[in-house]
């Protein structure tokens, strides 16, 4: 019930008719109907709980790690064609990082 209330707080609506299988309360969320008894509401509540800030923080972390790897590889790469590829890759990572909002 706590999770159902949580989902309702996120915009889900409780349905008047009970689940045909077990009589549980049903909620509709983003066009899908979930039963509060037999459906795993916790995973739904978690999956919709991903926030913009979390994704941005994750992106920053991944991009910085990849940028670091690319620059390290560039430092030891002798082949000019491969250097060019690494430079353009690093530029893309850097550009994306610059586009991320400040904390
Ligand atoms: Zn059910």
Tab-separated table of C-alpha atoms and ligand atoms in Angstrom:
chain	number	residue	atom	x	y	z
A	1	UNK	CA	0.000	0.000	0.000
A	2	UNK	CA	2.874	2.349	0.792
A	3	UNK	CA	4.314	1.779	-2.667
A	4	UNK	CA	0.921	2.270	-4.266
A	5	UNK	CA	0.651	5.612	-2.504
A	6	UNK	CA	4.146	6.454	-3.693
A	7	UNK	CA	3.181	5.694	-7.284
A	8	UNK	CA	0.043	7.786	-6.928
A	9	UNK	CA	2.297	10.594	-5.746
A	10	UNK	CA	4.188	10.180	-9.009
A	11	UNK	CA	1.062	10.529	-11.084
A	12	UNK	CA	-0.472	7.036	-11.039
A	13	UNK	CA	-4.218	6.687	-10.634
A	14	UNK	CA	-5.994	4.066	-8.548
A	15	UNK	CA	-8.535	2.060	-10.497
A	16	UNK	CA	-12.030	1.374	-9.214
A	17	UNK	CA	-12.090	-2.246	-10.376
A	18	UNK	CA	-9.964	-4.792	-8.478
A	19	UNK	CA	-7.470	-7.176	-10.084
A	20	UNK	CA	-9.350	-10.038	-11.793
A	21	UNK	CA	-6.752	-12.554	-10.549
A	22	UNK	CA	-6.497	-11.772	-6.859
A	23	UNK	CA	-8.799	-8.843	-6.110
A	24	UNK	CA	-5.863	-6.534	-5.435
A	25	UNK	CA	-6.059	-2.795	-5.864
A	26	UNK	CA	-4.929	-1.751	-9.325
A	27	UNK	CA	-3.136	1.415	-10.326
A	28	UNK	CA	-2.615	2.837	-13.783
A	29	UNK	CA	0.778	4.364	-14.405
A	30	UNK	CA	2.034	5.735	-17.730
A	31	UNK	CA	-0.642	3.855	-19.626
A	32	UNK	CA	-0.018	0.523	-17.902
A	33	UNK	CA	-2.105	-1.142	-15.234
A	34	UNK	CA	-0.346	-2.671	-12.235
A	35	UNK	CA	-1.784	-4.793	-9.461
A	36	UNK	CA	-0.620	-3.846	-5.970
A	37	UNK	CA	-0.575	-7.510	-4.966
A	38	UNK	CA	0.961	-9.538	-7.764
A	39	UNK	CA	3.020	-6.934	-9.607
A	40	UNK	CA	6.398	-5.880	-8.290
A	41	UNK	CA	5.634	-2.252	-7.547
A	42	UNK	CA	8.985	-1.644	-5.931
A	43	UNK	CA	10.813	-2.068	-9.230
A	44	UNK	CA	8.347	0.235	-10.954
A	45	UNK	CA	8.706	2.829	-8.216
A	46	UNK	CA	12.496	2.611	-8.485
A	47	UNK	CA	12.621	2.701	-12.259
A	48	UNK	CA	10.495	5.819	-12.420
A	49	UNK	CA	12.542	7.337	-9.634
A	50	UNK	CA	15.527	8.036	-11.888
A	51	UNK	CA	16.004	11.747	-11.761
A	52	UNK	CA	17.579	14.131	-14.232
A	53	UNK	CA	20.254	15.007	-11.668
A	54	UNK	CA	21.185	11.356	-11.184
A	55	UNK	CA	21.576	10.828	-14.924
A	56	UNK	CA	23.644	14.000	-15.311
A	57	UNK	CA	25.928	12.967	-12.461
A	58	UNK	CA	26.313	9.512	-14.008
A	59	UNK	CA	27.063	11.019	-17.416
A	60	UNK	CA	29.690	13.310	-15.965
A	61	UNK	CA	31.386	10.393	-14.236
A	62	UNK	CA	31.370	8.149	-17.326
A	63	UNK	CA	32.466	10.905	-19.712
A	64	UNK	CA	35.317	11.994	-17.446
A	65	UNK	CA	36.546	8.410	-17.113
A	66	UNK	CA	36.378	7.863	-20.893
A	67	UNK	CA	38.007	11.199	-21.621
A	68	UNK	CA	40.813	10.314	-19.268
A	69	UNK	CA	41.287	6.924	-20.963
A	70	UNK	CA	41.244	8.501	-24.413
A	71	UNK	CA	43.808	11.154	-23.481
A	72	UNK	CA	46.027	8.514	-21.885
A	73	UNK	CA	45.808	6.411	-25.061
A	74	UNK	CA	46.568	9.481	-27.166
A	75	UNK	CA	49.688	10.103	-25.126
A	76	UNK	CA	51.224	6.795	-26.167
A	77	UNK	CA	49.736	6.402	-29.662
A	78	UNK	CA	52.300	6.638	-32.482
A	79	UNK	CA	49.977	6.047	-35.440
A	80	UNK	CA	48.710	9.361	-36.838
A	81	UNK	CA	45.399	7.979	-38.074
A	82	UNK	CA	44.679	6.506	-34.677
A	83	UNK	CA	45.679	9.791	-33.039
A	84	UNK	CA	43.164	11.570	-35.213
A	85	UNK	CA	40.444	9.161	-34.112
A	86	UNK	CA	41.359	9.602	-30.468
A	87	UNK	CA	41.429	13.397	-30.767
A	88	UNK	CA	37.984	13.522	-32.346
A	89	UNK	CA	36.658	11.134	-29.707
A	90	UNK	CA	38.146	13.226	-26.905
A	91	UNK	CA	36.654	16.355	-28.480
A	92	UNK	CA	33.220	14.760	-28.477
A	93	UNK	CA	33.488	13.679	-24.840
A	94	UNK	CA	34.701	17.147	-23.931
A	95	UNK	CA	31.905	18.827	-25.843
A	96	UNK	CA	29.317	16.687	-24.069
A	97	UNK	CA	30.884	17.418	-20.696
A	98	UNK	CA	30.725	21.132	-21.420
A	99	UNK	CA	27.043	20.821	-22.240
A	100	UNK	CA	26.205	19.243	-18.895
A	101	UNK	CA	24.589	21.649	-16.473
A	102	UNK	CA	26.687	22.855	-13.553
A	103	UNK	CA	25.882	21.387	-10.165
B	1	LIG	ZN1	-3.327	-9.037	-8.975
